[in-house]
Amino acid sequence: MDVLYFAWVRERIGVPRETVQTDAETVLDLVEELRRREDRYEAAFADITALRVAVDQELTEFTAPLKDAREVAFFPPMTGG
Amino acid sequence: MDVLYFAWVRERIGVPRETVQTDAETVLDLVEELRRREDRYEAAFADITALRVAVDQELTEFTAPLKDAREVAFFPPMTGG
Amino acid sequence: MDVRVQEAPFDFGVEANAFAAAQSGMGAVVTFTGIVRDLPDAPLCHMMIEHYPGMTEKALHGIATKAHDRWSLGGSLIIHRFGRLAPDEMIMMVATASRHRKDAFEAAMYLMDYLKSRAPFWKREETAQGSAWVAARDEDEAALIDWSEPHA
Amino acid sequence: MDVRVQEAPFDFGVEANAFAAAQSGMGAVVTFTGIVRDLPDAPLCHMMIEHYPGMTEKALHGIATKAHDRWSLGGSLIIHRFGRLAPDEMIMMVATASRHRKDAFEAAMYLMDYLKSRAPFWKREETAQGSAWVAARDEDEAALIDWSEPHA
């Protein structure tokens, strides 16, 4: 699964995109799995209320299932316009 | 006193502007005075709820006094924009 | 606060760019432009716009002043034409600039609502079948009542 | 419905004129443009805008589609830049066209409110003192709740 990071999430994790081998069933499971890996993930995901997530380029909830997902993206609230 | 007419009020009365000698105390008095003059005024002022009035270039009510007024204008509801 | 009442056409894009460029520190610019629409039944030959010289400029300045009192605006522009206009020509435009989009949008809507029913312009549509004065719409008058009531 | 996500600058006035000219039978055109504002404390060197290629275009099309479902629109345009922008440069614009001004205004406000919090753009402001990501504002999120409630 491709995992993408944007804005300060990208800066904390240090890469814009990586491929992750995972059996996580939901977004939240994936977040917990990443947090256990390294401090930089822990720093990025410490407060998930400050984050948004998109699965296959659609905004969704952290409780969303990851079955068949090809691409998950994490980022702060958007500030376009 | 200068009396001005716009849009279909002007068309019914036949002139865009005229000078009127009057002692009318209010706009309504002036309207009644004009209506008694000729049919074309009666045709223009038959239904004053369909009209608007400005005294010295400020929108006002038909009950407004005419003391010291220099210019009175009658016209239909405005359709700018 | 820039108010222009003119017979000549204006270039919407050029005016919009010049207005935006003249702003300093304003992040939001809203424009509205009104265009002569063709008629559903008979093709429109042209539209004639009559106005009340002297009062028109005063009324538009008064409306703009009220908008500046009510919202935090960096600038505002009103251009309104009179005389003969062909279908698809631009009748008028307003522009507002503010630090925030909400103020710019609300002020532009306010300018339009007041301009529509309180500035002395009258439109007449001319077709091959004859000509008719455009009637004021009840909903335009109702829009003004909304602005006089306190908003949520 | 025209959506463009681009690094290159655009000419607001030229786009606004082209949009208005492309309309047929629409009497009302509303535009909004967002401009890079200087900062109150330290002068802004530039603004960097990051986005999510692929999702951005989808999200903007989705927002425009909802606006066309909700209001009677003859056309709509969204242009949004990404990359490095200098103070006073234009970040983005929207335009809407309708027969009536209320629809054009409401649809433009709706596009802006949704674009602001639902399209994947992130702004970073760079000054001589360093750089900082622009924080989302609670009132921008609150604006979306307003649209989901029935209006008077």
CSV table of C-alpha atoms in Angstrom, one decimal, chain B:
chain,number,residue,atom,x,y,z
B,1,MET,CA,-40.4,74.1,-8.1
B,2,ASP,CA,-38.9,71.7,-10.7
B,3,VAL,CA,-40.9,68.5,-11.2
B,4,LEU,CA,-39.1,65.6,-13.0
B,5,TYR,CA,-40.6,62.4,-14.4
B,6,PHE,CA,-38.8,59.2,-15.4
B,7,ALA,CA,-39.6,56.0,-17.3
B,8,TRP,CA,-43.3,55.3,-18.0
B,9,VAL,CA,-44.3,58.3,-15.8
B,10,ARG,CA,-42.4,60.5,-18.1
B,11,GLU,CA,-44.0,58.8,-21.1
B,12,ARG,CA,-47.5,59.3,-19.8
B,13,ILE,CA,-47.0,62.9,-18.8
B,14,GLY,CA,-45.2,63.7,-22.1
B,15,VAL,CA,-42.3,65.8,-20.7
B,16,PRO,CA,-39.2,64.9,-18.7
B,17,ARG,CA,-39.3,68.0,-16.5
B,18,GLU,CA,-41.4,71.1,-15.9
B,19,THR,CA,-41.5,74.0,-13.5
B,20,VAL,CA,-44.7,74.1,-11.4
B,21,GLN,CA,-46.0,77.0,-9.3
B,22,THR,CA,-47.5,75.5,-6.2
B,23,ASP,CA,-48.3,76.0,-2.6
B,24,ALA,CA,-48.7,72.3,-1.9
B,25,GLU,CA,-47.5,71.4,1.6
B,26,THR,CA,-46.7,67.7,0.9
B,27,VAL,CA,-45.9,65.5,-2.0
B,28,LEU,CA,-49.4,64.1,-1.8
B,29,ASP,CA,-50.9,67.6,-2.0
B,30,LEU,CA,-48.8,68.2,-5.2
B,31,VAL,CA,-49.9,64.9,-6.7
B,32,GLU,CA,-53.6,65.8,-6.1
B,33,GLU,CA,-53.1,69.3,-7.6
B,34,LEU,CA,-51.5,67.8,-10.7
B,35,ARG,CA,-54.2,65.1,-11.1
B,36,ARG,CA,-56.9,67.8,-11.3
B,37,ARG,CA,-55.0,69.6,-14.1
B,38,GLU,CA,-55.2,67.2,-17.0
B,39,ASP,CA,-55.9,63.6,-18.0
B,40,ARG,CA,-52.3,62.8,-18.6
B,41,TYR,CA,-51.4,63.6,-15.0
B,42,GLU,CA,-54.5,61.5,-13.9
B,43,ALA,CA,-53.1,58.6,-16.1
B,44,ALA,CA,-49.7,58.9,-14.5
B,45,PHE,CA,-50.7,59.2,-10.9
B,46,ALA,CA,-53.8,56.9,-10.9
B,47,ASP,CA,-52.1,54.4,-8.6
B,48,ILE,CA,-49.4,56.0,-6.5
B,49,THR,CA,-48.6,52.7,-4.8
B,50,ALA,CA,-46.9,51.9,-8.2
B,51,LEU,CA,-44.8,55.1,-7.9
B,52,ARG,CA,-41.8,56.3,-6.0
B,53,VAL,CA,-40.9,59.9,-5.2
B,54,ALA,CA,-37.6,61.8,-4.5
B,55,VAL,CA,-37.4,65.3,-3.0
B,56,ASP,CA,-34.2,67.1,-3.8
B,57,GLN,CA,-32.7,63.8,-5.0
B,58,GLU,CA,-33.5,61.8,-1.9
B,59,LEU,CA,-36.0,59.0,-1.9
B,60,THR,CA,-38.9,59.8,0.5
B,61,GLU,CA,-42.5,59.1,1.3
B,62,PHE,CA,-45.6,60.7,-0.4
B,63,THR,CA,-46.4,62.2,3.0
B,64,ALA,CA,-43.1,64.2,3.0
B,65,PRO,CA,-43.3,68.0,3.3
B,66,LEU,CA,-42.3,70.2,0.4
B,67,LYS,CA,-41.2,73.2,2.4
B,68,ASP,CA,-38.0,74.6,0.7
B,69,ALA,CA,-37.9,71.7,-1.8
B,70,ARG,CA,-36.3,72.7,-5.1
B,71,GLU,CA,-36.8,69.5,-7.1
B,72,VAL,CA,-39.4,66.7,-6.9
B,73,ALA,CA,-39.2,63.6,-9.0
B,74,PHE,CA,-41.7,60.9,-9.7
B,75,PHE,CA,-40.9,57.5,-11.2
B,76,PRO,CA,-41.7,53.8,-11.0
B,77,PRO,CA,-39.8,51.3,-8.8
B,78,MET,CA,-36.2,51.2,-9.9
B,79,THR,CA,-34.7,48.4,-11.9
B,80,GLY,CA,-31.0,48.9,-12.0
B,81,GLY,CA,-28.2,46.3,-11.7
